[in-house]
CSV table of C-alpha atoms and ligand atoms in Angstrom, one decimal:
chain,number,residue,atom,x,y,z
A,1,MET,CA,-54.0,-48.2,-36.6
A,2,ALA,CA,-56.5,-50.5,-34.9
A,3,LYS,CA,-57.9,-48.6,-32.0
A,4,VAL,CA,-61.0,-50.2,-30.7
A,5,LYS,CA,-64.0,-47.9,-30.0
A,6,ILE,CA,-64.1,-47.9,-26.2
A,7,SER,CA,-66.7,-45.4,-25.0
A,8,PRO,CA,-68.6,-45.7,-22.6
A,9,ARG,CA,-65.8,-47.4,-20.8
A,10,PRO,CA,-63.2,-45.7,-18.6
A,11,PHE,CA,-60.4,-46.9,-20.8
A,12,SER,CA,-59.1,-44.6,-23.5
A,13,TYR,CA,-56.1,-43.6,-25.6
A,14,PRO,CA,-55.5,-40.1,-24.3
A,15,GLU,CA,-55.4,-37.3,-26.8
A,16,GLY,CA,-52.3,-37.8,-28.9
A,17,GLY,CA,-51.2,-40.7,-26.8
A,18,ALA,CA,-50.4,-44.1,-28.2
A,19,SER,CA,-51.3,-46.3,-25.4
A,20,LEU,CA,-54.4,-47.3,-23.5
A,21,HIS,CA,-55.1,-45.7,-20.1
A,22,CYS,CA,-57.6,-46.2,-17.4
A,23,GLY,CA,-58.6,-42.7,-16.3
A,24,GLY,CA,-55.2,-41.0,-15.8
A,25,VAL,CA,-53.2,-44.2,-15.4
A,26,SER,CA,-51.3,-46.0,-18.2
A,27,LEU,CA,-52.0,-49.7,-18.4
A,28,GLU,CA,-48.4,-50.3,-19.5
A,29,SER,CA,-47.2,-48.9,-16.2
A,30,LEU,CA,-49.7,-51.1,-14.3
A,31,ALA,CA,-48.5,-54.2,-16.1
A,32,ARG,CA,-44.9,-53.3,-15.3
A,33,ARG,CA,-45.7,-52.7,-11.7
A,34,TYR,CA,-48.1,-55.5,-11.0
A,35,GLY,CA,-47.6,-58.1,-13.7
A,36,THR,CA,-50.2,-59.8,-15.9
A,37,PRO,CA,-52.8,-61.1,-16.1
A,38,LEU,CA,-54.2,-58.2,-14.1
A,39,TYR,CA,-57.7,-56.9,-13.4
A,40,VAL,CA,-58.0,-53.1,-13.5
A,41,TYR,CA,-61.1,-51.3,-12.3
A,42,SER,CA,-62.1,-47.6,-12.4
A,43,ALA,CA,-63.5,-46.5,-9.1
A,44,ASP,CA,-64.9,-43.4,-10.7
A,45,ARG,CA,-66.9,-45.4,-13.2
A,46,ILE,CA,-68.3,-47.7,-10.6
A,47,VAL,CA,-69.5,-44.8,-8.5
A,48,GLU,CA,-70.9,-43.1,-11.6
A,49,ARG,CA,-73.0,-46.2,-12.5
A,50,LEU,CA,-74.4,-46.5,-9.0
A,51,ARG,CA,-75.3,-42.9,-9.0
A,52,MET,CA,-77.2,-43.3,-12.3
A,53,PHE,CA,-79.6,-45.6,-10.6
A,54,GLN,CA,-79.8,-43.4,-7.5
A,55,ARG,CA,-80.5,-40.4,-9.7
A,56,ALA,CA,-83.1,-42.2,-11.8
A,57,LEU,CA,-85.0,-43.3,-8.7
A,58,ALA,CA,-84.5,-40.1,-6.7
A,59,GLY,CA,-88.2,-39.3,-6.8
A,60,ARG,CA,-89.1,-42.2,-4.6
A,61,ASP,CA,-88.0,-44.1,-1.5
A,62,HIS,CA,-85.4,-46.6,-2.8
A,63,LEU,CA,-82.2,-48.5,-2.1
A,64,VAL,CA,-79.8,-49.8,-4.6
A,65,CYS,CA,-78.6,-53.2,-3.3
A,66,TYR,CA,-75.5,-54.0,-5.3
A,67,ALA,CA,-75.3,-57.7,-6.3
A,68,VAL,CA,-72.1,-58.8,-4.6
A,69,LYS,CA,-71.7,-61.8,-6.8
A,70,ALA,CA,-70.8,-59.6,-9.8
A,71,ASN,CA,-67.6,-58.5,-8.2
A,72,SER,CA,-67.0,-59.1,-4.5
A,73,ALA,CA,-63.6,-57.3,-4.1
A,74,LEU,CA,-63.6,-55.8,-0.6
A,75,ALA,CA,-62.4,-52.4,-1.8
A,76,ILE,CA,-65.3,-52.2,-4.3
A,77,LEU,CA,-67.8,-53.2,-1.6
A,78,LYS,CA,-66.4,-50.5,0.6
A,79,LEU,CA,-66.5,-47.9,-2.1
A,80,LEU,CA,-70.2,-48.7,-2.9
A,81,ALA,CA,-71.1,-48.7,0.8
A,82,GLN,CA,-69.6,-45.3,1.2
A,83,GLU,CA,-71.9,-44.1,-1.6
A,84,GLY,CA,-74.9,-45.4,0.3
A,85,ALA,CA,-75.5,-48.7,-1.5
A,86,GLY,CA,-77.0,-51.7,0.1
A,87,PHE,CA,-76.1,-55.2,-0.9
A,88,ASP,CA,-77.7,-58.3,-2.4
A,89,ILE,CA,-75.9,-61.5,-1.2
A,90,VAL,CA,-76.4,-65.1,-2.0
A,91,SER,CA,-74.2,-66.8,0.6
A,92,GLY,CA,-72.8,-66.6,4.0
A,93,GLY,CA,-69.5,-65.9,2.4
A,94,GLU,CA,-70.8,-62.8,0.7
A,95,LEU,CA,-72.3,-61.6,3.9
A,96,GLU,CA,-68.9,-62.0,5.6
A,97,ARG,CA,-67.4,-59.9,2.8
A,98,VAL,CA,-69.9,-57.2,3.3
A,99,LEU,CA,-69.4,-57.2,7.0
A,100,ALA,CA,-65.6,-57.1,6.5
A,101,ALA,CA,-65.8,-54.2,4.0
A,102,ALA,CA,-68.6,-52.2,5.6
A,103,PRO,CA,-69.8,-53.4,9.0
A,104,ASP,CA,-72.4,-50.7,9.2
A,105,ALA,CA,-74.1,-51.9,6.0
A,106,ALA,CA,-75.6,-55.1,7.6
A,107,GLY,CA,-79.0,-53.4,7.8
A,108,ARG,CA,-78.9,-52.7,4.1
A,109,VAL,CA,-78.5,-56.3,3.1
A,110,VAL,CA,-81.0,-58.6,1.3
A,111,PHE,CA,-80.2,-62.3,1.2
A,112,SER,CA,-81.2,-64.1,-2.1
A,113,GLY,CA,-80.5,-67.7,-3.2
A,114,VAL,CA,-82.3,-71.0,-3.6
A,115,GLY,CA,-80.3,-73.0,-1.1
A,116,LYS,CA,-79.6,-71.2,2.1
A,117,THR,CA,-78.2,-73.4,4.9
A,118,ALA,CA,-79.1,-73.1,8.6
A,119,ALA,CA,-75.6,-71.8,9.4
A,120,GLU,CA,-76.0,-69.0,6.7
A,121,ILE,CA,-79.4,-68.1,8.0
A,122,ASP,CA,-78.1,-67.8,11.6
A,123,LEU,CA,-75.2,-65.6,10.5
A,124,ALA,CA,-77.6,-63.3,8.7
A,125,LEU,CA,-80.1,-63.2,11.6
A,126,LYS,CA,-77.3,-62.3,14.0
A,127,ALA,CA,-76.0,-59.6,11.7
A,128,GLY,CA,-79.6,-58.1,11.5
A,129,ILE,CA,-79.9,-57.9,7.7
A,130,MET,CA,-82.9,-56.1,6.2
A,131,GLU,CA,-84.7,-59.1,4.7
A,132,PHE,CA,-84.4,-62.7,3.5
A,133,HIS,CA,-85.7,-63.6,0.1
A,134,ALA,CA,-87.2,-67.0,0.6
A,135,GLU,CA,-87.5,-69.2,-2.4
A,136,SER,CA,-89.7,-72.0,-1.0
A,137,GLU,CA,-92.0,-72.6,1.8
A,138,ALA,CA,-89.6,-75.2,3.2
A,139,GLU,CA,-86.9,-72.4,3.4
A,140,LEU,CA,-89.4,-70.2,5.1
A,141,ASN,CA,-90.0,-72.9,7.7
A,142,LEU,CA,-86.3,-73.3,8.3
A,143,LEU,CA,-86.0,-69.5,8.6
A,144,ALA,CA,-88.8,-69.5,11.3
A,145,ALA,CA,-87.1,-72.3,13.2
A,146,ARG,CA,-83.7,-70.5,13.3
A,147,ALA,CA,-85.4,-67.2,14.2
A,148,ARG,CA,-87.2,-68.9,17.1
A,149,LYS,CA,-84.0,-70.5,18.3
A,150,LEU,CA,-82.2,-67.1,18.2
A,151,ARG,CA,-85.2,-65.3,19.7
A,152,VAL,CA,-85.4,-62.7,16.8
A,153,ARG,CA,-88.0,-62.0,14.2
A,154,ALA,CA,-87.0,-62.7,10.7
A,155,ARG,CA,-88.1,-60.2,8.0
A,156,PHE,CA,-88.8,-61.9,4.8
A,157,ALA,CA,-89.9,-61.4,1.2
A,158,LEU,CA,-91.0,-64.2,-1.0
A,159,ARG,CA,-89.0,-64.3,-4.2
A,160,VAL,CA,-91.8,-64.9,-6.7
A,161,ASN,CA,-91.4,-66.3,-10.1
A,162,PRO,CA,-93.5,-64.1,-12.3
A,163,ASP,CA,-93.4,-66.3,-15.4
A,164,VAL,CA,-92.0,-63.5,-17.6
A,165,PHE,CA,-89.8,-64.2,-20.6
A,166,ALA,CA,-86.7,-62.1,-20.9
A,167,GLU,CA,-84.4,-62.3,-23.9
A,168,THR,CA,-81.0,-63.4,-22.7
A,169,HIS,CA,-78.6,-66.3,-22.6
A,170,PRO,CA,-80.5,-69.4,-21.3
A,171,TYR,CA,-78.0,-69.9,-18.4
A,172,ILE,CA,-78.8,-66.5,-17.0
A,173,SER,CA,-82.6,-66.4,-17.5
A,174,THR,CA,-84.5,-67.1,-14.3
A,175,GLY,CA,-88.1,-65.7,-14.5
A,176,LEU,CA,-89.9,-68.6,-16.1
A,177,ARG,CA,-91.9,-71.3,-14.3
A,178,GLU,CA,-89.5,-73.9,-15.6
A,179,HIS,CA,-86.6,-72.3,-13.8
A,180,LYS,CA,-85.4,-73.4,-10.3
A,181,PHE,CA,-85.9,-69.9,-8.9
A,182,GLY,CA,-88.6,-68.4,-6.8
A,183,ILE,CA,-92.1,-69.4,-5.8
A,184,ASP,CA,-94.9,-69.6,-8.4
A,185,ILE,CA,-96.6,-66.2,-8.1
A,186,ARG,CA,-100.0,-67.9,-8.0
A,187,SER,CA,-99.3,-69.7,-4.7
A,188,ALA,CA,-97.7,-66.7,-3.0
A,189,VAL,CA,-100.8,-65.3,-1.2
A,190,GLU,CA,-101.4,-68.6,0.5
A,191,ILE,CA,-97.8,-68.8,1.7
A,192,TYR,CA,-97.8,-65.3,3.1
A,193,ARG,CA,-101.1,-66.1,4.8
A,194,ARG,CA,-99.7,-69.2,6.5
A,195,ALA,CA,-96.5,-67.3,7.5
A,196,ALA,CA,-98.7,-64.6,9.1
A,197,GLY,CA,-99.6,-67.1,11.8
A,198,ASN,CA,-95.9,-67.5,12.8
A,199,ARG,CA,-94.7,-65.0,15.3
A,200,TRP,CA,-91.0,-65.5,14.3
A,201,LEU,CA,-91.7,-64.3,10.8
A,202,GLU,CA,-92.5,-60.9,9.5
A,203,ALA,CA,-93.7,-60.4,6.0
A,204,HIS,CA,-91.7,-57.4,4.8
A,205,GLY,CA,-91.5,-57.5,1.0
A,206,VAL,CA,-91.9,-59.2,-2.3
A,207,SER,CA,-89.0,-59.8,-4.5
A,208,VAL,CA,-88.4,-60.9,-8.1
A,209,HIS,CA,-85.4,-61.4,-10.4
A,210,ILE,CA,-86.0,-62.4,-14.0
A,211,GLY,CA,-82.5,-62.9,-15.3
A,212,SER,CA,-79.3,-61.1,-16.2
A,213,GLN,CA,-78.0,-59.2,-19.2
A,214,ILE,CA,-81.5,-58.1,-20.2
A,215,ARG,CA,-81.2,-55.0,-22.4
A,216,SER,CA,-84.8,-54.1,-22.8
A,217,ALA,CA,-86.8,-52.4,-20.0
A,218,LEU,CA,-90.0,-54.1,-21.0
A,219,PRO,CA,-89.7,-57.4,-19.2
A,220,PHE,CA,-88.8,-55.6,-15.9
A,221,GLY,CA,-92.0,-53.6,-16.2
A,222,ALA,CA,-94.0,-56.7,-16.9
A,223,ALA,CA,-92.6,-58.5,-13.9
A,224,ILE,CA,-93.2,-55.5,-11.6
A,225,GLU,CA,-96.8,-55.2,-12.8
A,226,ARG,CA,-97.4,-58.8,-11.6
A,227,VAL,CA,-95.7,-58.1,-8.3
A,228,SER,CA,-97.7,-55.0,-7.8
A,229,LYS,CA,-100.9,-56.9,-8.3
A,230,LEU,CA,-99.7,-59.4,-5.8
A,231,VAL,CA,-98.9,-56.7,-3.3
A,232,ARG,CA,-102.5,-55.3,-3.7
A,233,GLN,CA,-103.9,-58.8,-3.1
A,234,LEU,CA,-101.8,-59.1,0.0
A,235,GLN,CA,-103.0,-55.7,1.2
A,236,ARG,CA,-106.6,-56.9,0.9
A,237,ALA,CA,-105.7,-59.9,2.9
A,238,GLY,CA,-104.4,-57.6,5.7
A,239,ILE,CA,-100.7,-58.3,4.9
A,240,VAL,CA,-98.7,-55.0,4.6
A,241,ILE,CA,-95.7,-55.0,2.3
A,242,HIS,CA,-92.9,-52.5,2.9
A,243,THR,CA,-90.5,-53.3,0.0
A,244,ILE,CA,-90.7,-54.4,-3.5
A,245,ASP,CA,-87.4,-55.7,-4.8
A,246,ALA,CA,-87.2,-55.7,-8.6
A,247,GLY,CA,-84.0,-57.8,-8.7
A,248,GLY,CA,-81.0,-57.1,-10.9
A,249,GLY,CA,-80.4,-57.9,-14.5
A,250,LEU,CA,-80.1,-54.7,-16.5
A,251,GLY,CA,-77.7,-55.4,-19.4
A,252,ILE,CA,-74.9,-53.5,-21.0
A,253,ASP,CA,-73.6,-53.5,-24.6
A,254,TYR,CA,-70.6,-55.7,-24.8
A,255,HIS,CA,-70.0,-54.8,-28.5
A,256,ALA,CA,-68.3,-51.6,-29.3
A,257,GLY,CA,-70.5,-48.7,-30.3
A,258,PRO,CA,-72.5,-45.9,-28.8
A,259,PHE,CA,-74.3,-46.9,-25.6
A,260,ASP,CA,-76.0,-44.3,-23.4
A,261,ALA,CA,-75.8,-45.9,-20.0
A,262,ALA,CA,-77.6,-43.0,-18.2
A,263,ALA,CA,-80.5,-43.2,-20.7
A,264,ARG,CA,-80.8,-47.0,-20.3
A,265,ALA,CA,-80.8,-46.7,-16.5
A,266,ALA,CA,-83.5,-44.0,-16.7
A,267,GLU,CA,-85.6,-46.0,-19.1
A,268,TYR,CA,-85.3,-49.0,-16.8
A,269,ALA,CA,-86.3,-47.0,-13.7
A,270,ALA,CA,-89.3,-45.5,-15.6
A,271,ALA,CA,-90.5,-48.9,-16.6
A,272,ILE,CA,-90.4,-50.1,-13.0
A,273,GLU,CA,-91.9,-46.9,-11.7
A,274,ASN,CA,-94.8,-47.1,-14.1
A,275,ALA,CA,-95.5,-50.6,-13.1
A,276,LEU,CA,-95.5,-50.0,-9.3
A,277,GLY,CA,-99.0,-48.7,-9.5
A,278,GLY,CA,-99.0,-46.4,-6.5
A,279,PHE,CA,-97.0,-48.6,-4.2
A,280,ALA,CA,-96.0,-46.3,-1.4
A,281,GLY,CA,-93.2,-48.5,0.1
A,282,ARG,CA,-89.6,-48.7,-0.7
A,283,LEU,CA,-88.3,-50.0,-4.0
A,284,LEU,CA,-85.1,-52.1,-4.0
A,285,ILE,CA,-83.1,-53.0,-7.0
A,286,GLU,CA,-80.1,-55.4,-7.2
A,287,PRO,CA,-77.9,-54.4,-10.1
A,288,GLY,CA,-74.5,-56.1,-10.5
A,289,ARG,CA,-73.3,-56.1,-14.0
A,290,PHE,CA,-74.5,-52.6,-14.9
A,291,VAL,CA,-72.5,-51.2,-12.0
A,292,VAL,CA,-69.2,-52.9,-12.5
A,293,ALA,CA,-68.8,-54.6,-15.9
A,294,GLN,CA,-67.7,-51.7,-17.9
A,295,ALA,CA,-65.5,-50.3,-15.2
A,296,GLY,CA,-63.1,-53.2,-15.5
A,297,ALA,CA,-60.7,-54.8,-17.9
A,298,LEU,CA,-58.5,-57.9,-17.8
A,299,LEU,CA,-55.0,-57.0,-18.9
A,300,ALA,CA,-53.1,-59.8,-20.5
A,301,ARG,CA,-49.7,-60.1,-22.3
A,302,VAL,CA,-49.3,-61.8,-25.7
A,303,LEU,CA,-47.1,-64.9,-25.3
A,304,TYR,CA,-47.0,-66.3,-28.8
A,305,VAL,CA,-48.6,-65.8,-32.2
A,306,LYS,CA,-48.9,-69.0,-34.2
A,307,ARG,CA,-50.5,-70.3,-37.3
A,308,ASN,CA,-52.2,-73.6,-37.6
A,309,GLY,CA,-53.4,-74.2,-41.2
A,310,ARG,CA,-55.7,-71.3,-42.0
A,311,LYS,CA,-56.0,-70.1,-38.5
A,312,THR,CA,-53.9,-67.6,-36.5
A,313,PHE,CA,-53.8,-68.0,-32.8
A,314,VAL,CA,-52.8,-65.2,-30.4
A,315,ILE,CA,-51.9,-66.9,-27.2
A,316,VAL,CA,-52.1,-64.7,-24.2
A,317,ASP,CA,-51.1,-65.2,-20.5
A,318,ALA,CA,-54.7,-64.9,-19.2
A,319,ALA,CA,-57.0,-67.9,-19.6
A,320,MET,CA,-60.5,-69.2,-19.0
A,321,ASN,CA,-59.7,-69.7,-15.3
A,322,ASP,CA,-59.3,-65.9,-15.1
A,323,LEU,CA,-62.4,-65.0,-17.2
A,324,ILE,CA,-64.7,-67.8,-18.1
A,325,ARG,CA,-67.5,-65.8,-19.7
A,326,PRO,CA,-66.6,-66.5,-23.4
A,327,ALA,CA,-66.3,-70.3,-22.7
A,328,LEU,CA,-69.4,-70.5,-20.5
A,329,TYR,CA,-71.9,-68.2,-22.3
A,330,GLN,CA,-70.3,-67.6,-25.7
A,331,ALA,CA,-69.8,-64.1,-24.4
A,332,TRP,CA,-68.2,-61.3,-26.4
A,333,HIS,CA,-65.5,-59.2,-24.9
A,334,GLU,CA,-63.9,-56.4,-26.9
A,335,ILE,CA,-60.1,-56.8,-27.1
A,336,ALA,CA,-58.1,-53.6,-27.3
A,337,PRO,CA,-54.4,-53.6,-28.0
A,338,VAL,CA,-52.8,-51.4,-25.4
A,339,ARG,CA,-50.3,-49.9,-27.8
A,340,PRO,CA,-51.8,-50.4,-31.3
A,341,ARG,CA,-49.3,-51.1,-34.1
A,342,PRO,CA,-49.7,-49.8,-37.6
A,343,GLY,CA,-50.7,-52.5,-40.1
A,344,LYS,CA,-53.6,-54.6,-41.3
A,345,THR,CA,-56.1,-56.2,-39.0
A,346,ARG,CA,-56.5,-60.0,-39.5
A,347,MET,CA,-58.8,-62.6,-38.3
A,348,VAL,CA,-57.5,-64.4,-35.2
A,349,ASP,CA,-58.5,-66.5,-32.3
A,350,VAL,CA,-57.3,-65.1,-29.0
A,351,VAL,CA,-56.8,-68.0,-26.6
A,352,GLY,CA,-55.2,-68.8,-23.2
A,353,PRO,CA,-52.7,-71.4,-22.2
A,354,VAL,CA,-55.3,-73.8,-20.5
A,355,CYS,CA,-55.5,-77.3,-21.9
A,356,GLU,CA,-59.1,-77.1,-23.2
A,357,SER,CA,-60.3,-76.0,-26.6
A,358,GLY,CA,-62.9,-74.0,-24.8
A,359,ASP,CA,-60.2,-71.8,-23.4
A,360,PHE,CA,-60.7,-68.9,-25.8
A,361,PHE,CA,-61.5,-65.2,-25.4
A,362,ALA,CA,-62.4,-64.6,-29.1
A,363,ARG,CA,-62.8,-66.6,-32.2
A,364,ASP,CA,-62.4,-65.3,-35.7
A,365,ARG,CA,-62.0,-61.8,-34.4
A,366,ALA,CA,-60.6,-58.9,-36.5
A,367,LEU,CA,-57.6,-57.7,-34.5
A,368,GLY,CA,-54.8,-55.3,-35.4
A,369,PRO,CA,-51.3,-56.6,-35.5
A,370,VAL,CA,-49.9,-57.9,-32.2
A,371,GLU,CA,-46.5,-59.4,-31.4
A,372,PRO,CA,-45.3,-61.4,-28.4
A,373,GLY,CA,-44.8,-59.1,-25.5
A,374,ASP,CA,-47.6,-56.8,-26.4
A,375,LEU,CA,-50.4,-56.0,-24.0
A,376,VAL,CA,-54.1,-56.4,-24.7
A,377,ALA,CA,-57.1,-55.4,-22.6
A,378,LEU,CA,-60.2,-57.6,-22.5
A,379,LEU,CA,-62.9,-55.0,-21.9
A,380,ASP,CA,-66.1,-55.1,-19.9
A,381,ALA,CA,-64.6,-57.7,-17.6
A,382,GLY,CA,-65.5,-56.0,-14.3
A,383,ALA,CA,-68.5,-58.2,-13.6
A,384,TYR,CA,-68.4,-62.0,-13.3
A,385,GLY,CA,-64.7,-61.9,-14.2
A,386,MET,CA,-62.6,-62.3,-11.1
A,387,ALA,CA,-65.7,-63.4,-9.2
A,388,GLN,CA,-65.9,-66.5,-11.4
A,389,SER,CA,-62.2,-67.2,-11.6
A,390,SER,CA,-60.6,-70.4,-10.5
A,391,ASN,CA,-57.3,-72.1,-10.1
A,392,TYR,CA,-57.8,-74.6,-12.9
A,393,ASN,CA,-54.5,-75.9,-14.3
A,394,THR,CA,-53.0,-74.7,-11.0
A,395,ARG,CA,-52.9,-71.2,-12.2
A,396,LEU,CA,-52.6,-68.4,-9.7
A,397,ARG,CA,-55.4,-65.9,-9.8
A,398,PRO,CA,-54.7,-62.4,-11.1
A,399,ALA,CA,-54.0,-59.4,-8.9
A,400,GLU,CA,-56.6,-56.6,-8.9
A,401,VAL,CA,-56.0,-52.8,-9.1
A,402,LEU,CA,-58.4,-50.0,-8.5
A,403,VAL,CA,-57.8,-46.7,-10.3
A,404,GLU,CA,-59.0,-43.6,-8.4
A,405,GLY,CA,-58.4,-40.5,-10.5
A,406,LYS,CA,-54.7,-40.4,-11.3
A,407,ARG,CA,-53.8,-43.0,-8.7
A,408,ALA,CA,-53.9,-46.8,-8.8
A,409,ARG,CA,-53.7,-49.1,-5.9
A,410,LEU,CA,-53.5,-52.8,-5.5
A,411,ILE,CA,-56.7,-54.1,-3.9
A,412,ARG,CA,-55.8,-57.8,-4.2
A,413,ARG,CA,-52.3,-59.2,-4.6
A,414,ARG,CA,-51.5,-61.9,-7.0
A,415,GLU,CA,-51.9,-65.3,-5.5
A,416,THR,CA,-48.8,-67.3,-4.6
A,417,MET,CA,-48.1,-71.0,-4.8
A,418,ALA,CA,-48.1,-71.0,-1.0
A,419,ASP,CA,-51.7,-69.7,-1.0
A,420,LEU,CA,-52.7,-72.5,-3.3
A,421,LEU,CA,-51.0,-75.3,-1.5
A,422,ALA,CA,-52.0,-74.1,2.0
A,423,PRO,CA,-55.2,-76.2,2.5
A,424,GLU,CA,-53.8,-79.4,1.2
A,425,MET,CA,-52.3,-82.4,3.0
A,426,LEU,CA,-49.8,-85.0,1.8
B,501,LLP,N1,-80.2,-60.5,-8.0
B,501,LLP,C1,-80.2,-61.9,-8.1
B,501,LLP,C2,-81.2,-62.6,-7.3
B,501,LLP,C3,-79.4,-62.5,-9.0
B,501,LLP,O1,-79.5,-63.8,-9.2
B,501,LLP,C4,-78.5,-61.8,-9.8
B,501,LLP,C5,-77.6,-62.4,-10.8
B,501,LLP,C6,-78.5,-60.4,-9.7
B,501,LLP,C7,-79.3,-59.8,-8.7
B,501,LLP,C8,-77.5,-59.5,-10.4
B,501,LLP,O2,-77.8,-59.5,-11.8
B,501,LLP,P1,-77.0,-58.5,-12.8
B,501,LLP,O3,-77.5,-57.1,-12.5
B,501,LLP,O4,-75.6,-58.6,-12.6
B,501,LLP,O5,-77.4,-59.0,-14.1
B,501,LLP,N2,-72.3,-65.1,-14.5
B,501,LLP,C9,-73.3,-64.6,-15.5
B,501,LLP,C10,-74.4,-63.8,-14.8
B,501,LLP,C11,-75.1,-64.5,-13.7
B,501,LLP,C12,-76.1,-63.7,-13.0
B,501,LLP,C13,-76.7,-64.4,-11.8
B,501,LLP,N3,-77.6,-63.7,-11.0
B,501,LLP,C14,-72.5,-63.7,-16.5
B,501,LLP,O6,-71.3,-63.6,-16.5
B,501,LLP,O7,-73.1,-63.2,-17.5
């Protein structure tokens, strides 16, 4: 029987049970009710992960600003807001989502991103967000001009580039000087100084984000050490900094096996704490993946099993348009048969129906026997899954379900052809 090891995920084969559940809810029943492909998330697990950070940082003034880009479902934003989270956004669209899900949370929003437009800046100024993370002096100038126009002061933090190397996939590493992100930390003091002369700008914080899926705490500590040094330099120059934002990026273990999430969160918090060097202001962090990835799975149904030469292909009804991480980052997602069958495991490729060879979820993966009609769960898909989905091949995006204890509720219905065709003209 090929049951995949699934701890620390909320998915399990209940004691004596033959099929995979999310909390108290059977995935088979969800597939019957809502169809496949289907994203399934555990609300309890999401809250648990948020609280791990909150607990690890309880000794100091802090705010966990969940990175909306990881999973921007309104119901998830609302859930996190109710638990006291703030939000890290990177577009006007993400701000609209936060405002729709949790209107009271506007004052807990930080706005990151290298290319903010005037319209996005206006929206955020009017909403009264906590701070803008400016990534260039030109952006700061635009921010000042928009603030002046709206007669409000704009609180900002410079996102500095600390030139710290973090071991991760090159597409999601951001903290080196050669990356497009942030402002060279060596020129930051000068920029803060020039901004101090502008009455429409208020230096509020310093922010940093070195990359994503970083599993060691060390680079976070190294980056914060450099930021703390900058904050002390600014202090000497008479510029008071209220917040240090350490960014997001704490990684999870996508491979099966023991992974102590609470210990990792604690180790991460300690590394940052130690590097803050007596900073008395508020610490912000922007985790995305760590909060939602393991809470979610993409449920798919096997359509065909076919052999081509030496290879066996398991063709499922989900595809790269639903979950692009394997195609884009060579990412690994565990694949768990929902009702494991007895028999030998074999090496297979698990692929989707999209017309690209890159449309795969796993290559040469040992999988227990599966037959057409069986369900499989692609694990750890709660972050950057639905958020990066598309309609490629004119495929309708999946529905999403949130499991709360023993109850499951639809939080996004499956798209229809009418949804897809609505913006087009003949
Ligand atoms: N803050 C900023 C400024 C960011 O750019 C990001 C992610 C985060 C926070 C959240 O990082 P996290 O805690 O989720 O690692 N699509 C890729 C990940 C891209 C991350 C982009 N920035 C993936 O699927 O692996």
